[in-house]
Amino acid sequence: MCQDCGCSDIKSEIGIHSHTHNGDHQHDHHDDHHHHHHQLVVENGTTAKTVTVTQSILQKNDRLAERNRGYFAAKGLLVLNILSSPGSGKTAFLEKTISDLKEQVKIGVIVGDLETDNDAHRLGHAGAPAVQITTGTACHLEADMVARAAQKLDLDALDVLIIENVGNLVCPAAYDLGENWRVVLLSVTEGEDKPLKYPSMFKSAQVVIVNKIDIAEVVGFDREKALNNIRRVAPEAVIFEVSARTGAGMDKWYDYLEGQMAEKESFLAIG
């Protein structure tokens, strides 16, 4: 995790840029700990003593995530944190979703990548206001980055805020961003055992999307084995099998998303 690799210590490298649809520029939990060891050695003796001080390095992030969650709730937003490994088709999946739903659902996107604003441009062209966060060397987004990026979007004009996290199935699992759900993508090219190799990420997901099903046969994807592996680590997750390229299976995802939005609106009306 990040307390080991040190990737969270990169605040000065973060960049935030926003994009409109025409491309104009204007952006479970945790039992992780940090340990300090103090060793006292008595010269010419044999006694040594170690004192360990333990502190959660994610406490600050968790507080900010709760603040984000309250802020987004006050805006009536449904917030999704989309996660996957690089190359799973996450941006193509979002392009297709935004393009097909833009007449019914107002979607805004916060995108995280190490470098470039290419994905924000793509999602802007699909019809969503998009803000790009470039993290430099950081392999994940944190709650404060999302809070700053969200200020560049007109949240009152949105129904859904999607956070496209940095492509990585390890570190992002530890960082609550203030989302309502986590959606994890698994492409058929990645192998059926990915949920078993990265269980923390899949266990924290409410929705799992199996993408690129149009090429499943060509790459020898074992569908039943993959679905069983997902169910082993995330038995409560809702699973959709789709092809963002051909559109196969996307209707069921749209129906689910719109159903969740209706539920949220109903809850807010009662509240």
GROMACS .gro file of C-alpha atoms in nm:
model
  271
    1MET     CA    1   0.000   0.000   0.000
    2CYS     CA    2   0.095   0.363  -0.028
    3GLN     CA    3   0.241   0.399   0.317
    4ASP     CA    4   0.502   0.153   0.198
    5CYS     CA    5   0.574   0.288  -0.149
    6GLY     CA    6   0.559   0.654  -0.041
    7CYS     CA    7   0.354   0.759  -0.339
    8SER     CA    8   0.122   0.978  -0.133
    9ASP     CA    9   0.403   1.225  -0.062
   10ILE     CA   10   0.369   1.408  -0.393
   11LYS     CA   11   0.140   1.702  -0.329
   12SER     CA   12   0.347   1.950  -0.528
   13GLU     CA   13   0.312   1.747  -0.847
   14ILE     CA   14  -0.068   1.750  -0.862
   15GLY     CA   15  -0.230   1.945  -1.147
   16ILE     CA   16  -0.600   2.013  -1.198
   17HIS     CA   17  -0.746   2.124  -1.534
   18SER     CA   18  -1.107   2.143  -1.646
   19HIS     CA   19  -1.252   2.074  -1.989
   20THR     CA   20  -1.584   2.151  -2.147
   21HIS     CA   21  -1.732   1.949  -2.432
   22ASN     CA   22  -1.560   2.175  -2.689
   23GLY     CA   23  -1.219   2.113  -2.536
   24ASP     CA   24  -1.157   2.459  -2.388
   25HIS     CA   25  -0.915   2.476  -2.095
   26GLN     CA   26  -1.013   2.656  -1.783
   27HIS     CA   27  -0.986   1.908  -1.390
   28ASP     CA   28  -1.294  -0.052   0.377
   29HIS     CA   29  -1.194   0.036   0.542
   30HIS     CA   30  -0.866   0.116   0.679
   31ASP     CA   31  -0.647  -0.049   0.921
   32ASP     CA   32  -0.335   0.084   0.759
   33HIS     CA   33  -0.074   0.222   0.991
   34HIS     CA   34   0.250   0.412   1.000
   35HIS     CA   35   0.515   0.301   1.246
   36HIS     CA   36   0.797   0.496   1.408
   37HIS     CA   37   1.061   0.285   1.580
   38HIS     CA   38   1.288   0.429   1.848
   39GLN     CA   39   1.569   0.204   1.961
   40LEU     CA   40   1.771   0.268   2.275
   41VAL     CA   41   2.102   0.088   2.295
   42VAL     CA   42   2.313   0.073   2.607
   43GLU     CA   43   2.679   0.084   2.511
   44ASN     CA   44   2.886  -0.204   2.641
   45GLY     CA   45   2.566  -0.364   2.759
   46THR     CA   46   2.320  -0.603   2.613
   47THR     CA   47   1.990  -0.418   2.664
   48ALA     CA   48   1.793  -0.265   2.376
   49LYS     CA   49   1.440  -0.129   2.388
   50THR     CA   50   1.205  -0.051   2.103
   51VAL     CA   51   0.903   0.179   2.136
   52THR     CA   52   0.649   0.174   1.856
   53VAL     CA   53   0.409   0.461   1.792
   54THR     CA   54   0.120   0.376   1.562
   55GLN     CA   55  -0.095   0.627   1.383
   56SER     CA   56  -0.342   0.587   1.101
   57ILE     CA   57  -0.210   0.781   0.803
   58LEU     CA   58  -0.553   0.767   0.643
   59GLN     CA   59  -0.744   0.947   0.919
   60LYS     CA   60  -0.718   1.282   0.745
   61ASN     CA   61  -0.832   1.136   0.415
   62ASP     CA   62  -1.129   0.967   0.584
   63ARG     CA   63  -1.238   1.294   0.747
   64LEU     CA   64  -1.218   1.476   0.414
   65ALA     CA   65  -1.405   1.194   0.240
   66GLU     CA   66  -1.690   1.226   0.490
   67ARG     CA   67  -1.695   1.598   0.425
   68ASN     CA   68  -1.710   1.532   0.048
   69ARG     CA   69  -1.993   1.283   0.099
   70GLY     CA   70  -2.199   1.533   0.295
   71TYR     CA   71  -2.132   1.808   0.040
   72PHE     CA   72  -2.229   1.586  -0.253
   73ALA     CA   73  -2.543   1.469  -0.071
   74ALA     CA   74  -2.646   1.830  -0.014
   75LYS     CA   75  -2.615   1.880  -0.390
   76GLY     CA   76  -2.837   1.576  -0.453
   77LEU     CA   77  -2.561   1.399  -0.646
   78LEU     CA   78  -2.509   1.029  -0.701
   79VAL     CA   79  -2.130   0.983  -0.692
   80LEU     CA   80  -1.948   0.686  -0.844
   81ASN     CA   81  -1.580   0.599  -0.801
   82ILE     CA   82  -1.476   0.399  -1.110
   83LEU     CA   83  -1.168   0.180  -1.070
   84SER     CA   84  -0.977  -0.068  -1.285
   85SER     CA   85  -0.634  -0.168  -1.401
   86PRO     CA   86  -0.483   0.024  -1.697
   87GLY     CA   87  -0.622  -0.084  -2.034
   88SER     CA   88  -0.948  -0.233  -1.908
   89GLY     CA   89  -1.152   0.012  -2.117
   90LYS     CA   90  -1.264   0.239  -1.833
   91THR     CA   91  -1.263   0.560  -2.037
   92ALA     CA   92  -1.434   0.393  -2.335
   93PHE     CA   93  -1.702   0.261  -2.098
   94LEU     CA   94  -1.760   0.612  -1.963
   95GLU     CA   95  -1.761   0.765  -2.312
   96LYS     CA   96  -2.033   0.522  -2.417
   97THR     CA   97  -2.235   0.581  -2.099
   98ILE     CA   98  -2.215   0.960  -2.128
   99SER     CA   99  -2.291   0.962  -2.500
  100ASP     CA  100  -2.596   0.735  -2.468
  101LEU     CA  101  -2.743   0.899  -2.155
  102LYS     CA  102  -2.660   1.266  -2.207
  103GLU     CA  103  -3.019   1.355  -2.302
  104GLN     CA  104  -3.159   1.196  -1.984
  105VAL     CA  105  -2.884   1.224  -1.724
  106LYS     CA  106  -2.651   1.516  -1.655
  107ILE     CA  107  -2.312   1.360  -1.582
  108GLY     CA  108  -1.990   1.534  -1.480
  109VAL     CA  109  -1.652   1.363  -1.451
  110ILE     CA  110  -1.334   1.402  -1.248
  111VAL     CA  111  -1.050   1.208  -1.411
  112GLY     CA  112  -0.727   1.096  -1.248
  113ASP     CA  113  -0.412   1.006  -1.441
  114LEU     CA  114  -0.041   1.036  -1.374
  115GLU     CA  115   0.010   1.256  -1.679
  116THR     CA  116  -0.181   1.409  -1.974
  117ASP     CA  117  -0.538   1.534  -1.997
  118ASN     CA  118  -0.626   1.303  -2.286
  119ASP     CA  119  -0.909   1.125  -2.101
  120ALA     CA  120  -1.073   1.451  -1.993
  121HIS     CA  121  -1.072   1.562  -2.358
  122ARG     CA  122  -1.233   1.233  -2.465
  123LEU     CA  123  -1.507   1.256  -2.202
  124GLY     CA  124  -1.563   1.624  -2.279
  125HIS     CA  125  -1.621   1.537  -2.645
  126ALA     CA  126  -1.866   1.265  -2.536
  127GLY     CA  127  -2.078   1.535  -2.375
  128ALA     CA  128  -1.977   1.568  -2.009
  129PRO     CA  129  -1.798   1.853  -1.834
  130ALA     CA  130  -1.469   1.699  -1.723
  131VAL     CA  131  -1.190   1.797  -1.485
  132GLN     CA  132  -0.850   1.629  -1.512
  133ILE     CA  133  -0.628   1.567  -1.211
  134THR     CA  134  -0.268   1.481  -1.301
  135THR     CA  135  -0.105   1.317  -1.003
  136GLY     CA  136   0.258   1.302  -1.118
  137THR     CA  137   0.380   0.980  -0.957
  138ALA     CA  138   0.081   0.908  -0.732
  139CYS     CA  139  -0.102   0.587  -0.811
  140HIS     CA  140  -0.439   0.691  -0.666
  141LEU     CA  141  -0.670   0.984  -0.598
  142GLU     CA  142  -0.731   1.123  -0.250
  143ALA     CA  143  -1.032   1.300  -0.102
  144ASP     CA  144  -0.872   1.645  -0.098
  145MET     CA  145  -0.783   1.620  -0.468
  146VAL     CA  146  -1.146   1.537  -0.546
  147ALA     CA  147  -1.271   1.826  -0.331
  148ARG     CA  148  -1.051   2.074  -0.517
  149ALA     CA  149  -1.141   1.936  -0.859
  150ALA     CA  150  -1.514   1.938  -0.778
  151GLN     CA  151  -1.497   2.314  -0.727
  152LYS     CA  152  -1.430   2.347  -1.101
  153LEU     CA  153  -1.762   2.181  -1.191
  154ASP     CA  154  -2.112   2.326  -1.170
  155LEU     CA  155  -2.240   2.055  -0.937
  156ASP     CA  156  -2.587   2.211  -0.919
  157ALA     CA  157  -2.627   2.133  -1.289
  158LEU     CA  158  -2.542   1.762  -1.249
  159ASP     CA  159  -2.733   1.446  -1.156
  160VAL     CA  160  -2.431   1.214  -1.138
  161LEU     CA  161  -2.064   1.278  -1.061
  162ILE     CA  162  -1.825   1.011  -1.183
  163ILE     CA  163  -1.470   0.991  -1.048
  164GLU     CA  164  -1.248   0.798  -1.290
  165ASN     CA  165  -0.965   0.691  -1.062
  166VAL     CA  166  -0.603   0.630  -1.163
  167GLY     CA  167  -0.563   0.291  -1.336
  168ASN     CA  168  -0.450   0.067  -1.050
  169LEU     CA  169  -0.614  -0.214  -0.855
  170VAL     CA  170  -0.399  -0.177  -0.541
  171CYS     CA  171  -0.362   0.164  -0.372
  172PRO     CA  172  -0.700   0.322  -0.471
  173ALA     CA  173  -0.879   0.053  -0.267
  174ALA     CA  174  -0.759   0.219   0.056
  175TYR     CA  175  -0.878   0.571  -0.023
  176ASP     CA  176  -1.239   0.673   0.040
  177LEU     CA  177  -1.319   0.969  -0.182
  178GLY     CA  178  -1.670   1.037  -0.054
  179GLU     CA  179  -1.843   0.830  -0.320
  180ASN     CA  180  -2.177   0.648  -0.290
  181TRP     CA  181  -2.057   0.342  -0.477
  182ARG     CA  182  -1.745   0.186  -0.614
  183VAL     CA  183  -1.760   0.039  -0.961
  184VAL     CA  184  -1.473  -0.193  -1.063
  185LEU     CA  185  -1.407  -0.290  -1.425
  186LEU     CA  186  -1.252  -0.621  -1.525
  187SER     CA  187  -1.179  -0.676  -1.894
  188VAL     CA  188  -1.177  -1.020  -2.052
  189THR     CA  189  -0.813  -0.971  -2.155
  190GLU     CA  190  -0.694  -0.954  -1.795
  191GLY     CA  191  -0.756  -1.313  -1.689
  192GLU     CA  192  -1.023  -1.473  -1.475
  193ASP     CA  193  -0.819  -1.468  -1.153
  194LYS     CA  194  -0.784  -1.090  -1.121
  195PRO     CA  195  -1.050  -1.074  -0.843
  196LEU     CA  196  -0.853  -1.333  -0.644
  197LYS     CA  197  -0.524  -1.147  -0.694
  198TYR     CA  198  -0.669  -0.809  -0.593
  199PRO     CA  199  -0.945  -0.900  -0.347
  200SER     CA  200  -0.941  -0.572  -0.151
  201MET     CA  201  -1.049  -0.378  -0.455
  202PHE     CA  202  -1.327  -0.618  -0.555
  203LYS     CA  203  -1.451  -0.662  -0.196
  204SER     CA  204  -1.509  -0.289  -0.170
  205ALA     CA  205  -1.714  -0.269  -0.492
  206GLN     CA  206  -2.092  -0.241  -0.513
  207VAL     CA  207  -2.083  -0.298  -0.889
  208VAL     CA  208  -1.844  -0.504  -1.107
  209ILE     CA  209  -1.841  -0.450  -1.483
  210VAL     CA  210  -1.696  -0.726  -1.704
  211ASN     CA  211  -1.594  -0.536  -2.018
  212LYS     CA  212  -1.490  -0.631  -2.375
  213ILE     CA  213  -1.719  -0.935  -2.391
  214ASP     CA  214  -1.720  -0.903  -2.772
  215ILE     CA  215  -1.366  -1.046  -2.780
  216ALA     CA  216  -1.409  -1.297  -2.497
  217GLU     CA  217  -1.404  -1.602  -2.726
  218VAL     CA  218  -1.099  -1.483  -2.920
  219VAL     CA  219  -0.892  -1.442  -2.602
  220GLY     CA  220  -1.017  -1.766  -2.448
  221PHE     CA  221  -1.195  -1.598  -2.157
  222ASP     CA  222  -1.356  -1.847  -1.918
  223ARG     CA  223  -1.676  -1.661  -1.829
  224GLU     CA  224  -1.804  -1.896  -1.560
  225LYS     CA  225  -1.471  -1.910  -1.385
  226ALA     CA  226  -1.443  -1.531  -1.384
  227LEU     CA  227  -1.796  -1.481  -1.251
  228ASN     CA  228  -1.738  -1.740  -0.980
  229ASN     CA  229  -1.418  -1.564  -0.875
  230ILE     CA  230  -1.598  -1.228  -0.853
  231ARG     CA  231  -1.876  -1.384  -0.645
  232ARG     CA  232  -1.619  -1.546  -0.412
  233VAL     CA  233  -1.468  -1.212  -0.311
  234ALA     CA  234  -1.765  -0.978  -0.370
  235PRO     CA  235  -2.083  -1.181  -0.320
  236GLU     CA  236  -2.302  -0.872  -0.279
  237ALA     CA  237  -2.177  -0.689  -0.589
  238VAL     CA  238  -2.405  -0.643  -0.888
  239ILE     CA  239  -2.234  -0.776  -1.203
  240PHE     CA  240  -2.283  -0.649  -1.559
  241GLU     CA  241  -2.125  -0.803  -1.869
  242VAL     CA  242  -2.079  -0.542  -2.142
  243SER     CA  243  -1.890  -0.431  -2.449
  244ALA     CA  244  -1.837  -0.056  -2.449
  245ARG     CA  245  -1.725  -0.089  -2.813
  246THR     CA  246  -2.036  -0.260  -2.951
  247GLY     CA  247  -2.284  -0.153  -2.684
  248ALA     CA  248  -2.373  -0.511  -2.589
  249GLY     CA  249  -2.509  -0.530  -2.235
  250MET     CA  250  -2.497  -0.154  -2.179
  251ASP     CA  251  -2.879  -0.124  -2.160
  252LYS     CA  252  -2.886  -0.325  -1.837
  253TRP     CA  253  -2.619  -0.098  -1.686
  254TYR     CA  254  -2.820   0.212  -1.788
  255ASP     CA  255  -3.140   0.069  -1.637
  256TYR     CA  256  -2.957   0.001  -1.312
  257LEU     CA  257  -2.801   0.347  -1.300
  258GLU     CA  258  -3.131   0.520  -1.367
  259GLY     CA  259  -3.303   0.300  -1.108
  260GLN     CA  260  -3.045   0.400  -0.845
  261MET     CA  261  -3.091   0.766  -0.935
  262ALA     CA  262  -3.468   0.734  -0.893
  263GLU     CA  263  -3.416   0.568  -0.554
  264LYS     CA  264  -3.186   0.848  -0.442
  265GLU     CA  265  -3.431   1.118  -0.558
  266SER     CA  266  -3.712   0.942  -0.375
  267PHE     CA  267  -3.502   0.924  -0.057
  268LEU     CA  268  -3.411   1.293  -0.082
  269ALA     CA  269  -3.778   1.387  -0.136
  270ILE     CA  270  -3.878   1.198   0.180
  271GLY     CA  271  -3.589   1.351   0.374
   0.00000   0.00000   0.00000
